[in-house]
Short mmCIF file of C-alpha atoms in Angstrom, two decimals:
data_model
loop_
_atom_site.label_atom_id
_atom_site.label_comp_id
_atom_site.label_asym_id
_atom_site.label_seq_id
_atom_site.Cartn_x
_atom_site.Cartn_y
_atom_site.Cartn_z
CA UNK A 174 5.49 -5.91 20.19
CA UNK A 175 3.82 -9.24 19.52
CA UNK A 176 3.95 -12.83 20.56
CA UNK A 177 6.76 -14.78 19.00
CA UNK A 178 5.53 -17.29 16.42
CA UNK A 179 5.94 -20.94 17.17
CA UNK A 180 7.70 -23.11 14.65
CA UNK A 181 4.50 -24.75 13.41
CA UNK A 182 2.78 -21.44 12.82
CA UNK A 183 4.68 -21.05 9.57
CA UNK A 184 6.17 -18.18 7.60
CA UNK A 185 6.44 -14.75 9.25
CA UNK A 186 3.69 -12.55 7.84
CA UNK A 187 5.89 -9.44 7.71
CA UNK A 188 8.49 -11.23 5.54
CA UNK A 189 5.73 -12.56 3.34
CA UNK A 190 4.46 -9.03 2.83
CA UNK A 191 7.94 -7.73 1.95
CA UNK A 192 8.38 -10.55 -0.54
CA UNK A 193 5.02 -9.85 -2.21
CA UNK A 194 5.82 -6.16 -2.46
CA UNK A 195 9.17 -6.94 -4.10
CA UNK A 196 7.77 -9.35 -6.67
CA UNK A 197 4.87 -7.03 -7.54
CA UNK A 198 7.37 -4.22 -8.23
CA UNK A 199 9.36 -6.57 -10.50
CA UNK A 200 6.21 -7.71 -12.30
CA UNK A 201 4.76 -4.28 -12.98
CA UNK A 202 8.09 -2.90 -14.20
CA UNK A 203 8.25 -5.82 -16.63
CA UNK A 204 4.67 -5.13 -17.66
CA UNK A 205 5.50 -1.48 -18.33
CA UNK A 206 8.43 -2.52 -20.54
CA UNK A 207 6.39 -5.16 -22.36
CA UNK A 208 3.66 -2.62 -23.14
CA UNK A 209 6.21 -0.64 -25.15
CA UNK A 210 6.88 -3.58 -27.45
CA UNK A 211 4.53 -3.24 -30.45
CA UNK A 212 4.68 -6.91 -31.41
CA UNK A 213 4.25 -8.37 -27.95
CA UNK A 214 1.43 -10.92 -27.36
CA UNK A 215 0.33 -8.59 -24.58
CA UNK A 216 -1.48 -6.57 -27.25
CA UNK A 217 -3.50 -9.58 -28.51
CA UNK A 218 -6.75 -8.47 -26.89
CA UNK A 219 -7.85 -8.79 -23.28
CA UNK A 220 -7.40 -12.57 -23.22
CA UNK A 221 -3.87 -12.36 -24.56
CA UNK A 222 -2.99 -9.65 -22.07
CA UNK A 223 -4.50 -11.66 -19.21
CA UNK A 224 -2.58 -14.79 -20.13
CA UNK A 225 0.73 -12.92 -20.38
CA UNK A 226 0.16 -11.22 -17.06
CA UNK A 227 -0.78 -14.43 -15.23
CA UNK A 228 2.16 -16.35 -16.64
CA UNK A 229 4.68 -13.64 -15.79
CA UNK A 230 3.34 -12.94 -12.32
CA UNK A 231 3.53 -16.67 -11.61
CA UNK A 232 7.14 -16.66 -12.80
CA UNK A 233 8.06 -13.55 -10.80
CA UNK A 234 6.53 -15.14 -7.71
CA UNK A 235 8.47 -18.39 -8.17
CA UNK A 236 11.71 -16.44 -8.63
CA UNK A 237 11.22 -14.19 -5.60
CA UNK A 238 10.26 -17.04 -3.28
CA UNK A 239 12.94 -19.46 -4.53
CA UNK A 240 15.67 -18.35 -2.12
CA UNK A 241 13.28 -18.34 0.85
CA UNK A 242 11.98 -21.82 0.05
CA UNK A 243 15.55 -23.09 -0.16
CA UNK A 244 16.11 -21.93 3.42
CA UNK A 245 12.73 -23.01 4.82
CA UNK A 246 10.49 -25.42 2.90
CA UNK A 247 7.41 -24.21 4.83
CA UNK A 248 7.52 -21.05 2.75
CA UNK A 249 6.26 -23.08 -0.22
CA UNK A 250 2.82 -23.04 1.33
CA UNK A 251 2.82 -19.23 1.42
CA UNK A 252 3.80 -19.17 -2.25
CA UNK A 253 1.00 -21.55 -3.22
CA UNK A 254 -1.56 -19.53 -1.27
CA UNK A 255 -0.47 -16.41 -3.11
CA UNK A 256 -0.52 -18.11 -6.50
CA UNK A 257 -4.18 -18.99 -5.92
CA UNK A 258 -4.78 -15.25 -5.70
CA UNK A 259 -3.00 -14.42 -8.93
CA UNK A 260 -5.85 -14.91 -11.48
CA UNK A 261 -8.15 -12.76 -9.38
CA UNK A 262 -5.44 -10.14 -8.79
CA UNK A 263 -4.79 -9.94 -12.55
CA UNK A 264 -8.54 -9.50 -13.17
CA UNK A 265 -8.52 -6.62 -10.68
CA UNK A 266 -5.58 -5.10 -12.53
CA UNK A 267 -7.38 -5.43 -15.88
CA UNK A 268 -10.48 -3.80 -14.43
CA UNK A 269 -8.34 -0.99 -13.12
CA UNK A 270 -6.77 -0.50 -16.53
CA UNK A 271 -10.25 -0.40 -18.08
CA UNK A 272 -11.02 2.50 -15.71
CA UNK A 273 -8.12 4.41 -17.23
CA UNK A 274 -5.32 3.81 -14.71
CA UNK A 275 -1.83 2.99 -15.89
CA UNK A 276 1.09 1.79 -13.72
CA UNK A 277 3.70 4.50 -13.18
CA UNK A 278 6.21 3.33 -10.52
CA UNK A 279 6.54 1.21 -7.36
CA UNK A 280 8.33 1.28 -4.02
CA UNK A 281 8.93 5.01 -4.37
CA UNK A 282 10.58 6.99 -1.59
CA UNK A 283 8.57 10.11 -0.89
CA UNK A 284 8.68 12.74 1.84
CA UNK A 285 7.85 16.27 2.91
CA UNK A 286 8.85 18.82 5.55
CA UNK A 287 6.16 19.52 8.13
CA UNK A 288 6.42 23.04 9.54
CA UNK A 289 5.06 23.82 13.04
CA UNK A 290 5.48 26.27 15.87
CA UNK A 291 6.84 25.24 19.25
CA UNK A 292 5.67 26.54 22.64
CA UNK A 293 8.19 29.41 22.49
CA UNK A 294 6.86 30.58 19.14
CA UNK A 295 9.84 29.30 17.18
CA UNK A 296 9.30 27.99 13.68
CA UNK A 297 10.48 24.37 13.30
CA UNK A 298 10.03 21.51 10.93
CA UNK A 299 10.38 17.76 10.85
CA UNK A 300 10.96 15.48 7.87
CA UNK A 301 8.33 12.80 7.20
CA UNK A 302 9.31 10.07 4.73
CA UNK A 303 8.15 6.69 3.58
CA UNK A 304 8.04 4.28 0.65
CA UNK A 305 4.81 4.28 -1.37
CA UNK A 306 3.93 0.84 -2.72
CA UNK A 307 2.70 2.06 -6.09
CA UNK A 308 1.67 5.07 -8.13
CA UNK A 309 -0.64 4.98 -11.16
CA UNK A 310 -1.49 7.75 -13.62
CA UNK A 311 -4.75 8.45 -15.35
CA UNK A 312 -4.86 8.20 -19.14
CA UNK A 313 -8.07 10.25 -19.15
CA UNK A 314 -6.81 13.14 -17.03
CA UNK A 315 -3.22 14.28 -17.70
CA UNK A 316 -3.03 15.96 -14.30
CA UNK A 317 -4.24 13.10 -12.09
CA UNK A 318 -2.45 10.28 -10.31
CA UNK A 319 -3.32 7.66 -7.71
CA UNK A 320 -1.42 6.00 -4.86
CA UNK A 321 -1.93 2.35 -3.87
CA UNK A 322 -0.90 0.49 -0.76
CA UNK A 323 -0.86 -3.30 -0.75
CA UNK A 324 -1.97 -5.09 2.40
CA UNK A 325 -1.08 -8.75 2.93
CA UNK A 326 -4.43 -9.36 4.68
CA UNK A 327 -8.08 -9.96 3.91
CA UNK A 328 -10.54 -7.37 2.66
CA UNK A 329 -12.38 -7.14 6.02
CA UNK A 330 -9.29 -5.79 7.78
CA UNK A 331 -8.63 -3.42 4.89
CA UNK A 332 -12.18 -2.07 5.17
CA UNK A 333 -11.61 -1.43 8.90
CA UNK A 334 -8.80 0.93 7.86
CA UNK A 335 -11.10 2.85 5.62
CA UNK A 336 -13.42 3.57 8.52
CA UNK A 337 -10.73 5.53 10.35
CA UNK A 338 -8.48 7.06 7.68
CA UNK A 339 -7.25 9.86 9.93
CA UNK A 340 -6.13 7.30 12.52
CA UNK A 341 -4.24 5.38 9.83
CA UNK A 342 -3.17 8.17 7.38
CA UNK A 343 -0.49 6.23 5.50
CA UNK A 344 -1.98 6.87 2.06
CA UNK A 345 -2.65 10.52 2.86
CA UNK A 346 1.00 10.91 3.86
CA UNK A 347 2.12 9.39 0.55
CA UNK A 348 -0.28 11.61 -1.41
CA UNK A 349 0.89 14.81 0.28
CA UNK A 350 4.55 13.81 -0.01
CA UNK A 351 4.24 13.07 -3.71
CA UNK A 352 2.39 16.30 -4.43
CA UNK A 353 4.76 18.56 -2.45
CA UNK A 354 7.86 16.99 -3.97
CA UNK A 355 6.32 16.79 -7.44
CA UNK A 356 7.33 13.14 -7.61
CA UNK A 357 5.06 12.69 -10.61
CA UNK A 358 5.79 15.72 -12.81
CA UNK A 359 2.69 17.64 -13.81
CA UNK A 360 0.34 15.43 -11.82
CA UNK A 361 -1.30 15.59 -8.42
CA UNK A 362 -2.19 12.46 -6.45
CA UNK A 363 -5.91 12.93 -5.90
CA UNK A 364 -6.97 9.29 -5.55
CA UNK A 365 -5.89 6.53 -3.20
CA UNK A 366 -6.83 2.98 -2.30
CA UNK A 367 -5.74 -0.04 -0.35
CA UNK A 368 -5.50 -3.42 -2.06
CA UNK A 369 -5.92 -6.67 -0.18
CA UNK A 370 -3.59 -9.46 -1.25
CA UNK A 371 -5.62 -12.08 0.61
CA UNK A 372 -9.03 -11.55 -0.93
CA UNK A 373 -11.77 -14.20 -0.79
CA UNK A 374 -11.40 -15.73 -4.22
CA UNK A 375 -14.55 -17.26 -5.74
CA UNK A 376 -14.70 -20.79 -7.09
CA UNK A 377 -13.92 -19.74 -10.66
CA UNK A 378 -10.68 -18.20 -9.36
CA UNK A 379 -10.74 -14.98 -11.32
CA UNK A 380 -13.11 -12.75 -9.32
CA UNK A 381 -12.69 -11.21 -5.88
CA UNK A 382 -13.34 -7.87 -4.28
CA UNK A 383 -9.94 -6.67 -3.10
CA UNK A 384 -9.68 -2.88 -3.05
CA UNK A 385 -11.04 -0.05 -0.88
CA UNK A 386 -11.02 3.48 -2.24
CA UNK A 387 -10.54 6.52 -0.03
CA UNK A 388 -13.39 8.87 -0.86
CA UNK A 389 -13.51 12.64 -0.37
CA UNK A 390 -9.74 12.94 -0.82
CA UNK A 391 -9.53 16.79 -0.93
CA UNK A 392 -11.44 17.22 2.32
CA UNK A 393 -9.51 14.44 4.04
CA UNK A 394 -6.15 15.79 2.92
CA UNK A 395 -6.97 19.18 4.41
CA UNK A 396 -8.23 17.70 7.68
CA UNK A 397 -5.23 15.35 7.86
CA UNK A 398 -2.68 18.15 7.41
CA UNK A 399 -4.30 20.26 10.13
CA UNK A 400 -4.47 17.26 12.48
CA UNK A 401 -0.88 16.25 11.82
CA UNK A 402 0.44 19.75 12.54
CA UNK A 403 -1.61 20.00 15.73
CA UNK A 404 -0.45 16.57 16.94
CA UNK A 405 3.22 17.26 16.24
CA UNK A 406 3.02 20.60 18.06
CA UNK A 407 1.41 18.91 21.06
CA UNK A 408 3.94 16.09 21.05
CA UNK A 409 6.86 18.54 20.79
CA UNK A 410 5.57 20.52 23.75
CA UNK A 411 5.22 17.39 25.91
CA UNK A 412 1.45 17.34 26.05
CA UNK A 413 -0.25 13.91 26.32
CA UNK A 414 -2.00 12.91 23.12
CA UNK A 415 -5.42 11.34 22.89
CA UNK A 416 -5.26 7.59 23.57
CA UNK A 417 -6.49 5.18 20.94
CA UNK A 418 -7.25 2.34 23.33
CA UNK A 419 -9.71 2.51 26.26
CA UNK A 420 -8.59 4.56 29.22
CA UNK A 421 -8.56 1.44 31.37
CA UNK A 422 -5.79 0.11 29.12
CA UNK A 423 -3.46 3.03 28.49
CA UNK A 424 -4.28 6.09 30.60
CA UNK A 425 -1.07 5.57 32.63
CA UNK A 426 1.19 4.66 29.70
CA UNK A 427 4.01 6.98 28.70
CA UNK A 428 3.42 6.06 25.07
CA UNK A 429 -0.17 7.30 25.26
CA UNK A 430 -1.25 8.43 21.78
CA UNK A 431 1.93 7.30 20.12
CA UNK A 432 1.48 3.56 19.89
CA UNK A 433 -0.46 2.24 16.86
CA UNK A 434 -4.16 1.58 17.09
CA UNK A 435 -3.73 -1.83 15.49
CA UNK A 436 -2.11 -3.07 18.69
CA UNK A 437 -5.49 -3.13 20.37
#
């Protein structure tokens, strides 16, 4: 639940995020296709690749926002703000490629069955599913892959997420789901990071820190799986879960431990 936005507050942030996710999927799929063309200008060195990527991401952005702008001219401001981010975002992408990561797929539905035991000792399971924003594969390690989640917010808020990964295990869920369902044949997702789409761009326009990597993935994956099973078993049996907010706020709430920490 949240306060309804007033008219002058502009474009709904959730719709902006959905739009950015859609256009980034379109862009990276086009990039993957273009990379397969041997005579494409995308192969004319780093500068040629950067220019192609900027031009096409600008075009994808214009196309995706066109319908929304036609319905509400205020959306144009959101588009322009995003376009200021594009040179820096492309530089981040080039840096990532230089590290050996290659785009694999985007907006991928993944899921897994979580087994647990109820209070009567019966074996049960629930299905956990979601859509991962993006998967990359390593060109240096044929068995490694990475999952990325875009956040339409600044880097500071993204860093807050990294300080409590087990409270916000979205990327861990995607990694486990991909690995158990073998969504990327022959590869295991052993790296993950959040990417801020509202980074603080420097004056030159092509540099900005925008990603936060989850470190110690193997240990976190194990701890996350154990915690998830324990929490589901407790929830199924009707036990109250640990509250995220201060006791003074939610000790009497029936949704204790279920509501999202970001609310507070």
